[in-house]
Tab-separated table of C-alpha atoms in Angstrom:
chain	number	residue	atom	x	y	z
A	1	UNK	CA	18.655	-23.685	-6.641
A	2	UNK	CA	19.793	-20.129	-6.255
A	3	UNK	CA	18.790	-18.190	-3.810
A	4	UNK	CA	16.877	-15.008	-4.468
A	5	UNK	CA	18.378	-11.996	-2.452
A	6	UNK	CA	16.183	-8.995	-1.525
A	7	UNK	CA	18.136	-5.426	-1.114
A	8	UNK	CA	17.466	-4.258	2.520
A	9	UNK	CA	14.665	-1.701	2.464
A	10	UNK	CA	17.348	0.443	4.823
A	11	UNK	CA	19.683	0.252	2.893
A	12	UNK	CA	18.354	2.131	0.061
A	13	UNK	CA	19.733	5.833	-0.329
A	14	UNK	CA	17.449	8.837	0.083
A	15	UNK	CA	13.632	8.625	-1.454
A	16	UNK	CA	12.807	9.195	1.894
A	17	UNK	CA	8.691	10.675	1.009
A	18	UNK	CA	8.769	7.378	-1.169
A	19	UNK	CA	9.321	5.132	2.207
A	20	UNK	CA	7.432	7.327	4.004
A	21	UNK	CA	4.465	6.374	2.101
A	22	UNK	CA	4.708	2.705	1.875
A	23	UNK	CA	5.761	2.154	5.706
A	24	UNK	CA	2.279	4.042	6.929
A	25	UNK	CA	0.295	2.068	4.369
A	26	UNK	CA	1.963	-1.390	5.766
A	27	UNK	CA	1.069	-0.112	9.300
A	28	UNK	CA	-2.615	1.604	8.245
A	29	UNK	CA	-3.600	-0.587	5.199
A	30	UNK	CA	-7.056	1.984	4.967
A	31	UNK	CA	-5.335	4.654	3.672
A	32	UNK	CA	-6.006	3.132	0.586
A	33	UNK	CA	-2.283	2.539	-0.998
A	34	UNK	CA	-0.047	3.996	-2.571
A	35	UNK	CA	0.821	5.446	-6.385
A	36	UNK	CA	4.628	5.335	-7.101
A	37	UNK	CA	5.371	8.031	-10.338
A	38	UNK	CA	8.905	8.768	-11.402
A	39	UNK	CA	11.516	8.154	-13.685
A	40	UNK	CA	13.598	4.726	-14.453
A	41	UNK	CA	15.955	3.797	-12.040
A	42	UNK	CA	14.774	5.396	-8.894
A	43	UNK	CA	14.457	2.608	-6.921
A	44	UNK	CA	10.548	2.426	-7.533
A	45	UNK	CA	10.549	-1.087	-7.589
A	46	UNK	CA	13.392	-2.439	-5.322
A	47	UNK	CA	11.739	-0.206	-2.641
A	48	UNK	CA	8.202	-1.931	-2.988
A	49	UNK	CA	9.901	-5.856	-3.265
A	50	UNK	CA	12.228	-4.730	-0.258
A	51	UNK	CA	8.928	-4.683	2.190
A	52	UNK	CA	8.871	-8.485	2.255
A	53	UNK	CA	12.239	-8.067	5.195
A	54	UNK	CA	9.568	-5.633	7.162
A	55	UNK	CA	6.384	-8.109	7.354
A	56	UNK	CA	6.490	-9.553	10.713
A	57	UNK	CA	4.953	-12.813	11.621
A	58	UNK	CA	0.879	-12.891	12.165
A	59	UNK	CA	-1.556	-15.357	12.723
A	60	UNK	CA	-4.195	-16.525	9.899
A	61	UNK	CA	-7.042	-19.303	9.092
A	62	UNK	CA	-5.309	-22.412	7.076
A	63	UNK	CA	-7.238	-21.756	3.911
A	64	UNK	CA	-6.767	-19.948	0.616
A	65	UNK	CA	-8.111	-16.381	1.687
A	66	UNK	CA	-5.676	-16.551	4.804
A	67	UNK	CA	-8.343	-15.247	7.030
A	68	UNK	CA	-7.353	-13.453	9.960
A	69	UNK	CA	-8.766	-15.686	12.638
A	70	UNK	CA	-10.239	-12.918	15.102
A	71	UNK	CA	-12.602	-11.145	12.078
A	72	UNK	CA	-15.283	-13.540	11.869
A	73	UNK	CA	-17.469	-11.083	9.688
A	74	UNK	CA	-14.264	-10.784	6.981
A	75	UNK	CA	-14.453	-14.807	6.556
A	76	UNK	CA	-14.293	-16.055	3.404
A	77	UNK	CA	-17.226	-18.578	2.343
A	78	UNK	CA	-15.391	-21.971	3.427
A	79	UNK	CA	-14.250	-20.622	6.987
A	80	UNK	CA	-18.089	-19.105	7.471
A	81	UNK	CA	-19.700	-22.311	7.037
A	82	UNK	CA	-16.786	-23.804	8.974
A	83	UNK	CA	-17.815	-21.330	12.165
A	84	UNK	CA	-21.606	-21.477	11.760
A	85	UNK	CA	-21.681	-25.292	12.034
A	86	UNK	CA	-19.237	-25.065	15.080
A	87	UNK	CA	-16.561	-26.871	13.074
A	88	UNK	CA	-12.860	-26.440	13.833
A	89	UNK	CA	-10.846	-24.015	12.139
A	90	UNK	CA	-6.977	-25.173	11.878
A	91	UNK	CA	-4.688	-21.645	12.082
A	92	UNK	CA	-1.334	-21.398	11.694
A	93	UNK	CA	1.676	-18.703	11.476
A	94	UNK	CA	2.766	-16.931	8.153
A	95	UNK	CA	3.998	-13.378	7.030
A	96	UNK	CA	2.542	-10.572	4.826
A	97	UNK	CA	3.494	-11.096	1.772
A	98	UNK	CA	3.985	-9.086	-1.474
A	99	UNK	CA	2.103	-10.617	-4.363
A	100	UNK	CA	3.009	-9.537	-8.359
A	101	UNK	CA	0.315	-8.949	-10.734
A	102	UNK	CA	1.700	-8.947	-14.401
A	103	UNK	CA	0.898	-6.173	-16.932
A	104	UNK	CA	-0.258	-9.476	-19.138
A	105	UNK	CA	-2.993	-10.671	-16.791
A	106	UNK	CA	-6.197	-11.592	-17.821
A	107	UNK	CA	-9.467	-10.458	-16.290
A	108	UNK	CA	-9.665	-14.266	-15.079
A	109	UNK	CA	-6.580	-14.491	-13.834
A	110	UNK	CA	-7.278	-10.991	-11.738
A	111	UNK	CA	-10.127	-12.283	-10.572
A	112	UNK	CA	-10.848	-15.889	-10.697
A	113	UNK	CA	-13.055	-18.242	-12.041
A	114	UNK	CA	-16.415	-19.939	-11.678
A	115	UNK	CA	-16.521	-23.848	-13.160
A	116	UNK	CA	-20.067	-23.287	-14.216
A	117	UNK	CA	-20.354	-27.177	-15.900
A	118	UNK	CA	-20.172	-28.139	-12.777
A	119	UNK	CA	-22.204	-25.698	-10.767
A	120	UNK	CA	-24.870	-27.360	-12.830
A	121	UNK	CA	-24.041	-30.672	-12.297
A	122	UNK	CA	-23.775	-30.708	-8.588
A	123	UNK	CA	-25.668	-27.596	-7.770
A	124	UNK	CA	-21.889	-26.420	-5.478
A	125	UNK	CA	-19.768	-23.859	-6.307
A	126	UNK	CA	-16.050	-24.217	-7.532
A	127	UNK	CA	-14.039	-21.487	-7.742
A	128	UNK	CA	-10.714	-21.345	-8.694
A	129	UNK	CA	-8.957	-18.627	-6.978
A	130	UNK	CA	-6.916	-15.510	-9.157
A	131	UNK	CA	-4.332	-12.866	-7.918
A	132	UNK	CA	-6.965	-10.721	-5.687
A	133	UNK	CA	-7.842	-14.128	-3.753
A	134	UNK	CA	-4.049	-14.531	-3.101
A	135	UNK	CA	-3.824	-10.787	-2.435
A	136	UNK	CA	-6.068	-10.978	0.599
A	137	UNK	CA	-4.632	-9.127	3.650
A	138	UNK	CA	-1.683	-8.917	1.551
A	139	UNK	CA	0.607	-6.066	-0.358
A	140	UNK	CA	-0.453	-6.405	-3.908
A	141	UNK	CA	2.148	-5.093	-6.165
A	142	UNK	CA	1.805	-3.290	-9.967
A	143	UNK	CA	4.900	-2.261	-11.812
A	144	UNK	CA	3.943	-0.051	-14.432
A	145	UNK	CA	0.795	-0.011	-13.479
A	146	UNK	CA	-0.478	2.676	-16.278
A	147	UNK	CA	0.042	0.432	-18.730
A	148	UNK	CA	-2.650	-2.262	-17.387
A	149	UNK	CA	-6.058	-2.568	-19.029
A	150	UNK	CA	-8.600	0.406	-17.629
A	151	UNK	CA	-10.894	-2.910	-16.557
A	152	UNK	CA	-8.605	-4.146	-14.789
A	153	UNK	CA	-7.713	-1.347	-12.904
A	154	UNK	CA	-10.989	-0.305	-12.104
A	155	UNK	CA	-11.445	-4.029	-10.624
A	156	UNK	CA	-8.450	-3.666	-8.427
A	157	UNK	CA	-9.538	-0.180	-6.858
A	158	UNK	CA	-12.755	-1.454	-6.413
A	159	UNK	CA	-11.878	-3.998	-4.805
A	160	UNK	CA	-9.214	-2.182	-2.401
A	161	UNK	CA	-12.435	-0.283	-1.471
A	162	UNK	CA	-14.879	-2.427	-0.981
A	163	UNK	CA	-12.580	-5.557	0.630
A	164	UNK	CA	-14.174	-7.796	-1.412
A	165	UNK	CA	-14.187	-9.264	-4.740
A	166	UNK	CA	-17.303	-10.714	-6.433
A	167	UNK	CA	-17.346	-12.937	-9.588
A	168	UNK	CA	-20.820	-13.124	-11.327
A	169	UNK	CA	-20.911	-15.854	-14.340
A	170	UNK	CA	-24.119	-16.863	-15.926
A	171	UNK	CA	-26.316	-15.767	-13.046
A	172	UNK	CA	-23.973	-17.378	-10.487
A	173	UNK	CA	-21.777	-15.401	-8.776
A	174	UNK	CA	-18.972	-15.688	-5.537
A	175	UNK	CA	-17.655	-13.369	-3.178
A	176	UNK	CA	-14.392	-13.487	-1.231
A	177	UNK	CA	-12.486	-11.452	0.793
A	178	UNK	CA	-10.045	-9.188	-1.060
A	179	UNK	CA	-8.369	-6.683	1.524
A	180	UNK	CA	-5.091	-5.627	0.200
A	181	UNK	CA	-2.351	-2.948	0.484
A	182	UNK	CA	-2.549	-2.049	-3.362
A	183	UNK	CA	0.901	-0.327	-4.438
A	184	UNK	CA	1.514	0.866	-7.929
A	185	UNK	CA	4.496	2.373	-9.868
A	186	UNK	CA	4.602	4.097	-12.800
A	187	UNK	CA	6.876	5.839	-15.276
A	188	UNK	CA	5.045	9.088	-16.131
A	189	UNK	CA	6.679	9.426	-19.349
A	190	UNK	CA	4.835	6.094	-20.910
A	191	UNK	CA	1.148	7.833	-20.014
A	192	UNK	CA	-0.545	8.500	-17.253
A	193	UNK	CA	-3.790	7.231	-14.820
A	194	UNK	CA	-7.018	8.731	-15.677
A	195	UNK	CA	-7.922	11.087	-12.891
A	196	UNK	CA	-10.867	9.387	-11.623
A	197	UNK	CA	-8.475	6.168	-10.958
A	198	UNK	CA	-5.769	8.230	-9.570
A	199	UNK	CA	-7.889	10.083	-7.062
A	200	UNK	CA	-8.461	6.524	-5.293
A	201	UNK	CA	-5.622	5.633	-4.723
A	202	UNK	CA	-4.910	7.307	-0.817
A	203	UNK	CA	-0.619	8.460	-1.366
A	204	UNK	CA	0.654	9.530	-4.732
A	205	UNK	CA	4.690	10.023	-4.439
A	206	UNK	CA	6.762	11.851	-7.865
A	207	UNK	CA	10.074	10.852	-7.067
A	208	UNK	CA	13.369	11.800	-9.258
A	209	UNK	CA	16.998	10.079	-9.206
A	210	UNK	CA	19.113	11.432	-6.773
A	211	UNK	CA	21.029	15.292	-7.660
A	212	UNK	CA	23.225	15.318	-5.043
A	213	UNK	CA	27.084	13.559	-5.880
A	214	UNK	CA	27.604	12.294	-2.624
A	215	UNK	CA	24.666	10.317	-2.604
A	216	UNK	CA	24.481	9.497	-5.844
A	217	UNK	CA	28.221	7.863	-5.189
A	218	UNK	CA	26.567	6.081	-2.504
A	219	UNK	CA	24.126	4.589	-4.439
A	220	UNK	CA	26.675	2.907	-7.026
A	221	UNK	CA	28.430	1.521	-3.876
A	222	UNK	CA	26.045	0.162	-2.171
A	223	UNK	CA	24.265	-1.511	-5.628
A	224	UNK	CA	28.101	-2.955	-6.376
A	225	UNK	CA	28.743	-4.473	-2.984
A	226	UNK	CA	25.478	-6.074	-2.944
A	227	UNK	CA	25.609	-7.439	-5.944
A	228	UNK	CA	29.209	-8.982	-5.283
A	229	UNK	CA	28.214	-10.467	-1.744
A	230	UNK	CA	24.778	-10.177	-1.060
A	231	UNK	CA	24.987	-11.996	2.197
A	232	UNK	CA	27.377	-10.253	3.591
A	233	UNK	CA	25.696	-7.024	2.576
A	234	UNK	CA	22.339	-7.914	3.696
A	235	UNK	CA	23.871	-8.943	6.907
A	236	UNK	CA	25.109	-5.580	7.352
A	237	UNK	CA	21.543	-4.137	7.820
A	238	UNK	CA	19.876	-6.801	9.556
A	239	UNK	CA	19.790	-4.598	12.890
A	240	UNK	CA	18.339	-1.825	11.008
A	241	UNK	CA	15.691	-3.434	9.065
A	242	UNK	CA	14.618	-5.409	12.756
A	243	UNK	CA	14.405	-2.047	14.630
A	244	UNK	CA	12.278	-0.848	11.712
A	245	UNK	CA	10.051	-4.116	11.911
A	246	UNK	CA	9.449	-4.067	15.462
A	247	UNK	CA	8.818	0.013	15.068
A	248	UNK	CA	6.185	-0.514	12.776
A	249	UNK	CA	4.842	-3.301	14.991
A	250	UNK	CA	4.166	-1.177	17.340
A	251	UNK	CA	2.471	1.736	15.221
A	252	UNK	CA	0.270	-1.287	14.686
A	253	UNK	CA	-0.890	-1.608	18.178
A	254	UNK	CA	-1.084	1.899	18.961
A	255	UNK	CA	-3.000	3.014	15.663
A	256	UNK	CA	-6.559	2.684	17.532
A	257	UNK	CA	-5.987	5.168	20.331
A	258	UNK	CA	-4.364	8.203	18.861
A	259	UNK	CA	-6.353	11.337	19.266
A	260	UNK	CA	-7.165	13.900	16.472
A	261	UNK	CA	-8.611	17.091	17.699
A	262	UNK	CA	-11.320	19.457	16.131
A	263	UNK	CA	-8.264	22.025	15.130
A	264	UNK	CA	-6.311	19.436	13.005
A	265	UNK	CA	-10.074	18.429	11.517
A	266	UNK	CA	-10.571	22.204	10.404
A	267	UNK	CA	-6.867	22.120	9.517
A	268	UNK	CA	-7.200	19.434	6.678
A	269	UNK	CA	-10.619	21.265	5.691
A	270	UNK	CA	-9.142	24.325	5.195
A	271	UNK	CA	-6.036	23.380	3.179
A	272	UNK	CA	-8.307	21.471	0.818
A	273	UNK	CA	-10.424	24.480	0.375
A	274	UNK	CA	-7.731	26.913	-0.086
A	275	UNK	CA	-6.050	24.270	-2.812
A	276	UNK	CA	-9.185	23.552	-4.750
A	277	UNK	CA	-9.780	19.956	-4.043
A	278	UNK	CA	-12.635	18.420	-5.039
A	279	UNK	CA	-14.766	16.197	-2.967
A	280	UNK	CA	-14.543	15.302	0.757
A	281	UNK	CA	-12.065	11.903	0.103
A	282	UNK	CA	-8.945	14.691	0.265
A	283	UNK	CA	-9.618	15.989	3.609
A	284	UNK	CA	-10.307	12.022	5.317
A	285	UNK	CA	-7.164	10.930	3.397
A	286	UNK	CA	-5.076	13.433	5.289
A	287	UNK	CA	-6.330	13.177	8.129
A	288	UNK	CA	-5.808	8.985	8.605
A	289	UNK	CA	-2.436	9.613	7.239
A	290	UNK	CA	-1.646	12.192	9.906
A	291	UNK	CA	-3.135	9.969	12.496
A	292	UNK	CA	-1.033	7.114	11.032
A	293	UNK	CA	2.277	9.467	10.961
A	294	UNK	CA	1.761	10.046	14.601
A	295	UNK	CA	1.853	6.256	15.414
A	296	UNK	CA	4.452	5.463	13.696
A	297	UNK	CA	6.316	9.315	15.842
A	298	UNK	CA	4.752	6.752	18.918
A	299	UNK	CA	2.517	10.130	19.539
A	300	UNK	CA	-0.516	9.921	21.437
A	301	UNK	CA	-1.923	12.880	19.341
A	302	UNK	CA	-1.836	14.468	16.268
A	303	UNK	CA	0.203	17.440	15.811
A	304	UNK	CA	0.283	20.134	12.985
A	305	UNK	CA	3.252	18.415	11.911
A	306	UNK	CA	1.997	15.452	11.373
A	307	UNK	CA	-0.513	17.208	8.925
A	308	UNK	CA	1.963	18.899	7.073
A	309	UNK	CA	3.677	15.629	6.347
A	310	UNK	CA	0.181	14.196	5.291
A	311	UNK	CA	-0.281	16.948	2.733
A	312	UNK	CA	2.399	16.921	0.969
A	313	UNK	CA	1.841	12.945	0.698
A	314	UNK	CA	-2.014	12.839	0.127
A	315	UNK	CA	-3.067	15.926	-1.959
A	316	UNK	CA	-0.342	17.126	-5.030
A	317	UNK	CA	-2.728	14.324	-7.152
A	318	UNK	CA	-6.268	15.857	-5.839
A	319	UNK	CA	-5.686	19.574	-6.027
A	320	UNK	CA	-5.377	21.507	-9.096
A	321	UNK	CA	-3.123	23.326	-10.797
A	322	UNK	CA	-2.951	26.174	-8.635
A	323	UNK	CA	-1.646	27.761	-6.742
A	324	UNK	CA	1.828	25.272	-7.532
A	325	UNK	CA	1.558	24.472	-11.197
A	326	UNK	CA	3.400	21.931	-11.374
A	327	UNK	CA	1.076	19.837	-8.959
A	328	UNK	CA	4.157	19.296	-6.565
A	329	UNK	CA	4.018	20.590	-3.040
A	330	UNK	CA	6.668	20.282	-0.311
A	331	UNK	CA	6.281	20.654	3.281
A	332	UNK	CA	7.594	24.018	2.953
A	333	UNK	CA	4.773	24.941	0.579
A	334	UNK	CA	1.968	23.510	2.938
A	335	UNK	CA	3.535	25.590	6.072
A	336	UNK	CA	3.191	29.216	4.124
A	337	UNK	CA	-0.183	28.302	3.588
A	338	UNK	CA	-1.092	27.278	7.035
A	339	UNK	CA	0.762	30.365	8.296
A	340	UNK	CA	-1.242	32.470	5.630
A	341	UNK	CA	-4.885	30.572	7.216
A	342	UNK	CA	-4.167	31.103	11.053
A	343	UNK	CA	-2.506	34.725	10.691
């Protein structure tokens, strides 16, 4: 059987704000993923798959929900009634993993399904798990994700934001854990989100091929050699893709005790004013993304960097069209207008 080769996530040229965006959401899965929008051939995809190398080793309940065993109010149903009648719960080691859901899925197949013939026979509940029971405390993973059913989209954000996932058939209905990493790419030029769908979604990233010749010669040499000896070129960036595991790792642990002062608060506020974002969800979203950013820096507190870099990652899709109308800011943009608040 052939083996299936992953490119190393550092090993990819440039699309820097792009890795940016999915490392803090591996390390802070509440930021509430990540929207990938850009031309073919940017490395949208290879990127997202290339995670799987950074997913280091956890603990988690031996059943289908792979409940993390320390969380006993995230259960799902079967390791619930497990605890509450003092029963053993086997555990065992795995790794994060990034699950695909096709463009062609079904509602059920999203979801799940109820056997209601036999709810009514027995008076139990069967379910038969779908993608977002797999998904649980898991990266799930949509390539062109505009191009899904509006239903099903709405289920899947819904679901990223409220953890859980309930099925309701014929006045019976079953809820499971569904915590996920939700990360979507897109190509802009075959439509776009509706606005109230992209506004949930925490990091929006536009990226473009690379202009530069250097790296764009890069790129075709590093694609070539891995596809001749993808062993051998993997092997190549196995230091670089451990040191950015264990990094992340540690962002992990640290996450709970950075600091985040009343200036950096009225910072966020501010910025969202002067940009015309609606709503209150801008100004939290760039806020646990600087806090994140600051983990991963191994900072003990947030800095105004750190919110610059969170700007430009979670507002270009909130604000409107001024005062950049093209909806694209740069760290650049965000500093004249901090300058232009505090002068």
């Amino acid at each position: 059987m052939a083996k299936n080769f992953l490119y190393p996530f550092t090993a990819i040229v440039g699309q820097e704000k792009m890795k940016e965006a999915l490392i803090l959401n591996i390390i802070n899965p509440s930021l509430g993923g990540v929207l990938i929008r850009g031309e073919k051939g940017t490395a949208k995809s290879t990127l997202v798959r290339a995670l799987a190398n950074l997913l280091a080793e956890r603990e988690e309940n031996s059943c289908e929900f792979h409940c993390e065993p320390d969380k006993i109010d995230d259960y799902c149903p079967q390791c619930s009634e497990k605890y509450l009648k003092g029963e053993k719960i086997e555990k065992h080691k795995s790794t994060m993993k990034v699950i695909n859901l096709p463009i062609s899925a079904t509602e059920d197949r999203v979801v799940g399904t109820l056997d209601i013939e036999y709810a009514i026979k027995t008076g139990e509940k069967k379910f038969e798990k779908g993608i977002l029971a797999q998904s649980n405390r898991n990266i799930l993973y949509v390539d062109e994700i505009n191009l899904l059913d509006d239903y099903i989209v709405d289920v899947l954000l819904d679901s990223a934001a409220m953890g859980v996932n309930t099925i309701e058939r014929e006045g019976i209905s079953y809820s499971h854990p569904a915590k996920f990493v939700l990360v979507g790419t897109m190509n802009p030029e075959e439509g776009d989100l509706r606005p109230q769908l992209l506004d949930r979604f925490g990091l929006v990233i536009d990226v473009i091929g690379e202009r530069e010749t250097g790296k764009r010669v890069e790129v075709i040499k590093r694609r070539l050699d891995f596809e001749a000896e993808p062993e051998k070129f993997i092997k190549k960036y196995l230091a670089k893709e451990e040191e950015l595991k264990n990094r992340i790792e540690n962002s992990k642990k640290i996450l709970k005790n950075i600091k985040c002062n009343d200036e950096m608060y009225e910072l966020a506020a501010k910025i969202s004013i002067v940009l015309n974002v609606d709503g209150h969800r801008a100004d939290i979203a760039v806020v646990k993304t600087a806090i994140t950013i600051a983990a991963f820096e191994n900072r003990e507190e947030v800095i105004k960097e750190d919110m610059l870099r969170a700007a430009v990652l979670a507002l270009p899709h909130r604000m409107r069209k001024t005062p950049f109308e093209d909806g694209i800011l740069d760290k650049e943009q965000i500093e004249k207008l901090v300058d232009s608040l505090t002068m």
